[in-house]
mmCIF file with all atom_site columns, C-alpha atoms in Angstrom:
data_model
loop_
_atom_site.group_PDB
_atom_site.id
_atom_site.type_symbol
_atom_site.label_atom_id
_atom_site.label_alt_id
_atom_site.label_comp_id
_atom_site.label_asym_id
_atom_site.label_entity_id
_atom_site.label_seq_id
_atom_site.pdbx_PDB_ins_code
_atom_site.Cartn_x
_atom_site.Cartn_y
_atom_site.Cartn_z
_atom_site.occupancy
_atom_site.B_iso_or_equiv
_atom_site.pdbx_formal_charge
_atom_site.auth_seq_id
_atom_site.auth_comp_id
_atom_site.auth_asym_id
_atom_site.auth_atom_id
_atom_site.pdbx_PDB_model_num
ATOM 1   C CA . MET A 1 1   ? -1.662  62.512  1.729   1.00 0.00 ? 905  MET A CA 1
ATOM 2   C CA . ASN A 1 2   ? -3.116  60.040  4.058   1.00 0.00 ? 906  ASN A CA 1
ATOM 3   C CA . GLN A 1 3   ? -0.520  58.802  6.557   1.00 0.00 ? 907  GLN A CA 1
ATOM 4   C CA . SER A 1 4   ? -2.509  55.724  7.612   1.00 0.00 ? 908  SER A CA 1
ATOM 5   C CA . SER A 1 5   ? -2.303  54.309  4.111   1.00 0.00 ? 909  SER A CA 1
ATOM 6   C CA . PRO A 1 6   ? 1.300   52.935  4.362   1.00 0.00 ? 910  PRO A CA 1
ATOM 7   C CA . VAL A 1 7   ? 0.477   51.318  7.699   1.00 0.00 ? 911  VAL A CA 1
ATOM 8   C CA . SER A 1 8   ? -2.705  49.770  6.266   1.00 0.00 ? 912  SER A CA 1
ATOM 9   C CA . ARG A 1 9   ? -0.848  48.440  3.230   1.00 0.00 ? 913  ARG A CA 1
ATOM 10  C CA . SER A 1 10  ? 1.841   46.958  5.439   1.00 0.00 ? 914  SER A CA 1
ATOM 11  C CA . ALA A 1 11  ? -0.688  45.296  7.733   1.00 0.00 ? 915  ALA A CA 1
ATOM 12  C CA . SER A 1 12  ? -2.808  44.027  4.847   1.00 0.00 ? 916  SER A CA 1
ATOM 13  C CA . SER A 1 13  ? 0.248   42.667  2.998   1.00 0.00 ? 917  SER A CA 1
ATOM 14  C CA . LYS A 1 14  ? 1.252   40.783  6.157   1.00 0.00 ? 918  LYS A CA 1
ATOM 15  C CA . ILE A 1 15  ? -2.241  39.312  6.386   1.00 0.00 ? 919  ILE A CA 1
ATOM 16  C CA . VAL A 1 16  ? -2.211  38.336  2.714   1.00 0.00 ? 920  VAL A CA 1
ATOM 17  C CA . ARG A 1 17  ? 1.253   36.794  3.052   1.00 0.00 ? 921  ARG A CA 1
ATOM 18  C CA . PHE A 1 18  ? 0.107   34.855  6.129   1.00 0.00 ? 922  PHE A CA 1
ATOM 19  C CA . LEU A 1 19  ? -2.987  33.576  4.304   1.00 0.00 ? 923  LEU A CA 1
ATOM 20  C CA . VAL A 1 20  ? -0.946  32.533  1.259   1.00 0.00 ? 924  VAL A CA 1
ATOM 21  C CA . ILE A 1 21  ? 1.524   30.658  3.460   1.00 0.00 ? 925  ILE A CA 1
ATOM 22  C CA . LEU A 1 22  ? -1.328  29.037  5.368   1.00 0.00 ? 926  LEU A CA 1
ATOM 23  C CA . GLY A 1 23  ? -2.968  28.001  2.079   1.00 0.00 ? 927  GLY A CA 1
ATOM 24  C CA . CYS A 1 24  ? 0.296   26.532  0.779   1.00 0.00 ? 928  CYS A CA 1
ATOM 25  C CA . LEU A 1 25  ? 0.781   24.584  3.979   1.00 0.00 ? 929  LEU A CA 1
ATOM 26  C CA . ALA A 1 26  ? -2.769  23.253  3.722   1.00 0.00 ? 930  ALA A CA 1
ATOM 27  C CA . VAL A 1 27  ? -2.194  22.081  0.125   1.00 0.00 ? 931  VAL A CA 1
ATOM 28  C CA . VAL A 1 28  ? 1.131   20.426  1.002   1.00 0.00 ? 932  VAL A CA 1
ATOM 29  C CA . SER A 1 29  ? -0.475  18.738  4.023   1.00 0.00 ? 933  SER A CA 1
ATOM 30  C CA . LEU A 1 30  ? -3.317  17.430  1.868   1.00 0.00 ? 934  LEU A CA 1
ATOM 31  C CA . VAL A 1 31  ? -0.900  16.021  -0.709  1.00 0.00 ? 935  VAL A CA 1
ATOM 32  C CA . LEU A 1 32  ? 1.182   14.341  2.000   1.00 0.00 ? 936  LEU A CA 1
ATOM 33  C CA . TRP A 1 33  ? -1.972  12.928  3.600   1.00 0.00 ? 937  TRP A CA 1
ATOM 34  C CA . GLN A 1 34  ? -2.933  11.355  0.260   1.00 0.00 ? 938  GLN A CA 1
ATOM 35  C CA . LEU A 1 35  ? 0.514   9.780   -0.048  1.00 0.00 ? 939  LEU A CA 1
ATOM 36  C CA . LEU A 1 36  ? 0.331   8.063   3.329   1.00 0.00 ? 940  LEU A CA 1
ATOM 37  C CA . PRO A 1 37  ? -0.214  4.319   3.126   1.00 0.00 ? 941  PRO A CA 1
ATOM 38  C CA . LYS A 1 38  ? -3.850  3.410   3.439   1.00 0.00 ? 942  LYS A CA 1
ATOM 39  C CA . ALA A 1 39  ? -4.863  0.922   6.103   1.00 0.00 ? 943  ALA A CA 1
ATOM 40  C CA . THR A 1 40  ? -4.605  -2.346  4.263   1.00 0.00 ? 944  THR A CA 1
ATOM 41  C CA . PHE A 1 41  ? -3.212  -5.656  5.332   1.00 0.00 ? 945  PHE A CA 1
ATOM 42  C CA . SER A 1 42  ? -1.153  -6.871  8.241   1.00 0.00 ? 946  SER A CA 1
ATOM 43  C CA . SER A 1 43  ? 2.609   -7.192  7.898   1.00 0.00 ? 947  SER A CA 1
ATOM 44  C CA . ASP A 1 44  ? 2.860   -9.840  10.625  1.00 0.00 ? 948  ASP A CA 1
ATOM 45  C CA . LEU A 1 45  ? 4.816   -12.656 8.995   1.00 0.00 ? 949  LEU A CA 1
ATOM 46  C CA . SER A 1 46  ? 4.303   -14.839 12.074  1.00 0.00 ? 950  SER A CA 1
ATOM 47  C CA . GLN A 1 47  ? 0.911   -15.698 10.532  1.00 0.00 ? 951  GLN A CA 1
ATOM 48  C CA . VAL A 1 48  ? 2.697   -17.617 7.759   1.00 0.00 ? 952  VAL A CA 1
ATOM 49  C CA . GLY A 1 49  ? 2.831   -21.367 8.304   1.00 0.00 ? 953  GLY A CA 1
ATOM 50  C CA . GLN A 1 50  ? 0.011   -21.436 10.846  1.00 0.00 ? 954  GLN A CA 1
ATOM 51  C CA . GLY A 1 51  ? -2.228  -23.789 8.829   1.00 0.00 ? 955  GLY A CA 1
ATOM 52  C CA . LYS A 1 52  ? -3.774  -21.246 6.487   1.00 0.00 ? 956  LYS A CA 1
ATOM 53  C CA . PRO A 1 53  ? -2.339  -20.347 3.064   1.00 0.00 ? 957  PRO A CA 1
ATOM 54  C CA . ALA A 1 54  ? -0.922  -16.834 2.790   1.00 0.00 ? 958  ALA A CA 1
ATOM 55  C CA . LEU A 1 55  ? -0.665  -14.350 -0.044  1.00 0.00 ? 959  LEU A CA 1
ATOM 56  C CA . VAL A 1 56  ? 2.193   -11.960 0.679   1.00 0.00 ? 960  VAL A CA 1
ATOM 57  C CA . MET A 1 57  ? 2.826   -8.821  -1.337  1.00 0.00 ? 961  MET A CA 1
ATOM 58  C CA . LEU A 1 58  ? 6.039   -6.830  -1.252  1.00 0.00 ? 962  LEU A CA 1
ATOM 59  C CA . ARG A 1 59  ? 5.804   -3.048  -1.169  1.00 0.00 ? 963  ARG A CA 1
ATOM 60  C CA . GLU A 1 60  ? 9.047   -1.239  -1.863  1.00 0.00 ? 964  GLU A CA 1
ATOM 61  C CA . ILE A 1 61  ? 9.079   2.126   -0.150  1.00 0.00 ? 965  ILE A CA 1
ATOM 62  C CA . HIS A 1 62  ? 10.825  4.000   -2.970  1.00 0.00 ? 966  HIS A CA 1
ATOM 63  C CA . VAL A 1 63  ? 8.985   2.542   -5.980  1.00 0.00 ? 967  VAL A CA 1
ATOM 64  C CA . MET A 1 64  ? 5.637   3.507   -7.480  1.00 0.00 ? 968  MET A CA 1
ATOM 65  C CA . GLY A 1 65  ? 3.241   0.961   -8.936  1.00 0.00 ? 969  GLY A CA 1
ATOM 66  C CA . GLY A 1 66  ? 2.553   -1.511  -6.167  1.00 0.00 ? 970  GLY A CA 1
ATOM 67  C CA . GLU A 1 67  ? -0.561  0.371   -5.126  1.00 0.00 ? 971  GLU A CA 1
ATOM 68  C CA . ARG A 1 68  ? -2.423  -1.252  -8.054  1.00 0.00 ? 972  ARG A CA 1
ATOM 69  C CA . THR A 1 69  ? -1.628  -4.679  -6.639  1.00 0.00 ? 973  THR A CA 1
ATOM 70  C CA . ILE A 1 70  ? -2.902  -3.541  -3.235  1.00 0.00 ? 974  ILE A CA 1
ATOM 71  C CA . GLU A 1 71  ? -6.174  -2.425  -4.858  1.00 0.00 ? 975  GLU A CA 1
ATOM 72  C CA . GLN A 1 72  ? -6.505  -5.812  -6.569  1.00 0.00 ? 976  GLN A CA 1
ATOM 73  C CA . MET A 1 73  ? -5.865  -7.598  -3.280  1.00 0.00 ? 977  MET A CA 1
ATOM 74  C CA . GLN A 1 74  ? -8.484  -5.423  -1.589  1.00 0.00 ? 978  GLN A CA 1
ATOM 75  C CA . ALA A 1 75  ? -10.978 -6.341  -4.315  1.00 0.00 ? 979  ALA A CA 1
ATOM 76  C CA . LEU A 1 76  ? -10.394 -10.062 -3.724  1.00 0.00 ? 980  LEU A CA 1
ATOM 77  C CA . TYR A 1 77  ? -10.093 -9.976  0.046   1.00 0.00 ? 981  TYR A CA 1
ATOM 78  C CA . PRO A 1 78  ? -13.825 -10.430 0.779   1.00 0.00 ? 982  PRO A CA 1
ATOM 79  C CA . GLU A 1 79  ? -13.879 -13.496 -1.480  1.00 0.00 ? 983  GLU A CA 1
ATOM 80  C CA . PHE A 1 80  ? -10.846 -15.193 0.099   1.00 0.00 ? 984  PHE A CA 1
ATOM 81  C CA . GLN A 1 81  ? -10.624 -13.752 3.612   1.00 0.00 ? 985  GLN A CA 1
ATOM 82  C CA . ASP A 1 82  ? -11.755 -16.982 5.286   1.00 0.00 ? 986  ASP A CA 1
ATOM 83  C CA . GLN A 1 83  ? -9.354  -19.164 3.288   1.00 0.00 ? 987  GLN A CA 1
ATOM 84  C CA . VAL A 1 84  ? -6.169  -17.104 2.744   1.00 0.00 ? 988  VAL A CA 1
ATOM 85  C CA . VAL A 1 85  ? -4.188  -14.742 4.964   1.00 0.00 ? 989  VAL A CA 1
ATOM 86  C CA . PHE A 1 86  ? -3.433  -11.529 3.042   1.00 0.00 ? 990  PHE A CA 1
ATOM 87  C CA . LEU A 1 87  ? -0.181  -9.867  4.104   1.00 0.00 ? 991  LEU A CA 1
ATOM 88  C CA . LEU A 1 88  ? 1.703   -6.795  2.962   1.00 0.00 ? 992  LEU A CA 1
ATOM 89  C CA . ILE A 1 89  ? 5.390   -6.427  3.768   1.00 0.00 ? 993  ILE A CA 1
ATOM 90  C CA . HIS A 1 90  ? 7.592   -3.376  3.246   1.00 0.00 ? 994  HIS A CA 1
ATOM 91  C CA . THR A 1 91  ? 11.253  -3.039  2.371   1.00 0.00 ? 995  THR A CA 1
ATOM 92  C CA . GLY A 1 92  ? 11.415  -0.373  5.058   1.00 0.00 ? 996  GLY A CA 1
ATOM 93  C CA . HIS A 1 93  ? 11.457  -3.156  7.654   1.00 0.00 ? 997  HIS A CA 1
ATOM 94  C CA . PRO A 1 94  ? 14.265  -5.723  8.066   1.00 0.00 ? 998  PRO A CA 1
ATOM 95  C CA . ASP A 1 95  ? 11.792  -8.637  7.965   1.00 0.00 ? 999  ASP A CA 1
ATOM 96  C CA . GLY A 1 96  ? 10.448  -7.325  4.661   1.00 0.00 ? 1000 GLY A CA 1
ATOM 97  C CA . VAL A 1 97  ? 13.925  -7.020  3.177   1.00 0.00 ? 1001 VAL A CA 1
ATOM 98  C CA . ALA A 1 98  ? 14.829  -10.574 4.228   1.00 0.00 ? 1002 ALA A CA 1
ATOM 99  C CA . PHE A 1 99  ? 11.526  -11.971 2.927   1.00 0.00 ? 1003 PHE A CA 1
ATOM 100 C CA . ALA A 1 100 ? 11.942  -10.147 -0.409  1.00 0.00 ? 1004 ALA A CA 1
ATOM 101 C CA . GLU A 1 101 ? 15.461  -11.528 -0.821  1.00 0.00 ? 1005 GLU A CA 1
ATOM 102 C CA . THR A 1 102 ? 14.411  -15.061 0.099   1.00 0.00 ? 1006 THR A CA 1
ATOM 103 C CA . HIS A 1 103 ? 11.587  -15.078 -2.457  1.00 0.00 ? 1007 HIS A CA 1
ATOM 104 C CA . SER A 1 104 ? 13.160  -12.771 -5.099  1.00 0.00 ? 1008 SER A CA 1
ATOM 105 C CA . LEU A 1 105 ? 10.309  -10.268 -4.895  1.00 0.00 ? 1009 LEU A CA 1
ATOM 106 C CA . SER A 1 106 ? 10.088  -6.712  -6.182  1.00 0.00 ? 1010 SER A CA 1
ATOM 107 C CA . ASP A 1 107 ? 7.492   -3.995  -5.653  1.00 0.00 ? 1011 ASP A CA 1
ATOM 108 C CA . GLY A 1 108 ? 3.973   -5.274  -6.238  1.00 0.00 ? 1012 GLY A CA 1
ATOM 109 C CA . SER A 1 109 ? 4.983   -8.900  -6.661  1.00 0.00 ? 1013 SER A CA 1
ATOM 110 C CA . LEU A 1 110 ? 3.399   -11.670 -4.683  1.00 0.00 ? 1014 LEU A CA 1
ATOM 111 C CA . VAL A 1 111 ? 4.291   -14.992 -3.189  1.00 0.00 ? 1015 VAL A CA 1
ATOM 112 C CA . LEU A 1 112 ? 1.709   -17.604 -2.349  1.00 0.00 ? 1016 LEU A CA 1
ATOM 113 C CA . LEU A 1 113 ? 2.548   -19.862 0.590   1.00 0.00 ? 1017 LEU A CA 1
ATOM 114 C CA . ASN A 1 114 ? 0.735   -22.994 1.665   1.00 0.00 ? 1018 ASN A CA 1
ATOM 115 C CA . GLY A 1 115 ? -0.487  -23.622 5.215   1.00 0.00 ? 1019 GLY A CA 1
ATOM 116 C CA . ARG A 1 116 ? 2.943   -24.940 6.255   1.00 0.00 ? 1020 ARG A CA 1
ATOM 117 C CA . GLY A 1 117 ? 4.616   -21.745 5.029   1.00 0.00 ? 1021 GLY A CA 1
ATOM 118 C CA . ASP A 1 118 ? 6.227   -23.263 1.945   1.00 0.00 ? 1022 ASP A CA 1
ATOM 119 C CA . ALA A 1 119 ? 6.307   -21.055 -1.153  1.00 0.00 ? 1023 ALA A CA 1
ATOM 120 C CA . VAL A 1 120 ? 3.923   -22.469 -3.745  1.00 0.00 ? 1024 VAL A CA 1
ATOM 121 C CA . ALA A 1 121 ? 4.266   -19.820 -6.469  1.00 0.00 ? 1025 ALA A CA 1
ATOM 122 C CA . THR A 1 122 ? 5.326   -16.251 -7.107  1.00 0.00 ? 1026 THR A CA 1
ATOM 123 C CA . MET A 1 123 ? 3.837   -13.660 -9.422  1.00 0.00 ? 1027 MET A CA 1
ATOM 124 C CA . GLY A 1 124 ? 4.910   -10.245 -10.645 1.00 0.00 ? 1028 GLY A CA 1
ATOM 125 C CA . ARG A 1 125 ? 2.393   -7.404  -10.558 1.00 0.00 ? 1029 ARG A CA 1
ATOM 126 C CA . PRO A 1 126 ? -0.927  -8.821  -11.765 1.00 0.00 ? 1030 PRO A CA 1
ATOM 127 C CA . ASP A 1 127 ? -2.689  -7.015  -14.606 1.00 0.00 ? 1031 ASP A CA 1
ATOM 128 C CA . SER A 1 128 ? -6.090  -7.298  -12.956 1.00 0.00 ? 1032 SER A CA 1
ATOM 129 C CA . ALA A 1 129 ? -7.962  -8.699  -9.980  1.00 0.00 ? 1033 ALA A CA 1
ATOM 130 C CA . ASP A 1 130 ? -9.092  -11.556 -12.224 1.00 0.00 ? 1034 ASP A CA 1
ATOM 131 C CA . ASP A 1 131 ? -5.456  -12.447 -12.946 1.00 0.00 ? 1035 ASP A CA 1
ATOM 132 C CA . LEU A 1 132 ? -4.777  -12.492 -9.231  1.00 0.00 ? 1036 LEU A CA 1
ATOM 133 C CA . ARG A 1 133 ? -7.882  -14.629 -8.590  1.00 0.00 ? 1037 ARG A CA 1
ATOM 134 C CA . ARG A 1 134 ? -6.742  -17.167 -11.222 1.00 0.00 ? 1038 ARG A CA 1
ATOM 135 C CA . PHE A 1 135 ? -3.258  -17.214 -9.656  1.00 0.00 ? 1039 PHE A CA 1
ATOM 136 C CA . ILE A 1 136 ? -4.679  -18.023 -6.232  1.00 0.00 ? 1040 ILE A CA 1
ATOM 137 C CA . LEU A 1 137 ? -7.116  -20.648 -7.484  1.00 0.00 ? 1041 LEU A CA 1
ATOM 138 C CA . GLN A 1 138 ? -4.531  -22.255 -9.771  1.00 0.00 ? 1042 GLN A CA 1
ATOM 139 C CA . HIS A 1 139 ? -2.029  -22.812 -6.975  1.00 0.00 ? 1043 HIS A CA 1
ATOM 140 C CA . LEU A 1 140 ? -4.251  -23.504 -3.972  1.00 0.00 ? 1044 LEU A CA 1
ATOM 141 C CA . ASN A 1 141 ? -6.975  -26.101 -3.525  1.00 0.00 ? 1045 ASN A CA 1
ATOM 142 C CA . LEU A 1 142 ? -9.707  -23.799 -2.255  1.00 0.00 ? 1046 LEU A CA 1
ATOM 143 C CA . ASN A 1 143 ? -13.459 -24.089 -2.010  1.00 0.00 ? 1047 ASN A CA 1
ATOM 144 C CA . SER A 1 144 ? -14.120 -20.936 -3.989  1.00 0.00 ? 1048 SER A CA 1
#
């Protein structure tokens, strides 16, 4: 019998185990990376009431679904960026919780505020970017 065989198997099994663990860690890291919030809109509520209307979306940290509303906002942003401040608040922050309670918002819902910061209208999750566009145009007097 070859005595180096058990040592080789032991060393190769350690290498294989290490590579499997490394691969699993890479997959988990990739999945977590995809779940991270994408760079989107500011959450600075001090911009509300500064003369420019604001569209504020609530993102609840433990609820799925609001990402569609974010995508719709991103689609409309180039069209309205000069006329409306787009904001995204989270329930993971005390200001977001207070704002959500004040305006009775849930994940993916929106509130439209005029330039003075007064709530003009609220909307649940829009079905499409066109629905969101109509909501904005219906409640604000914009040159769009």
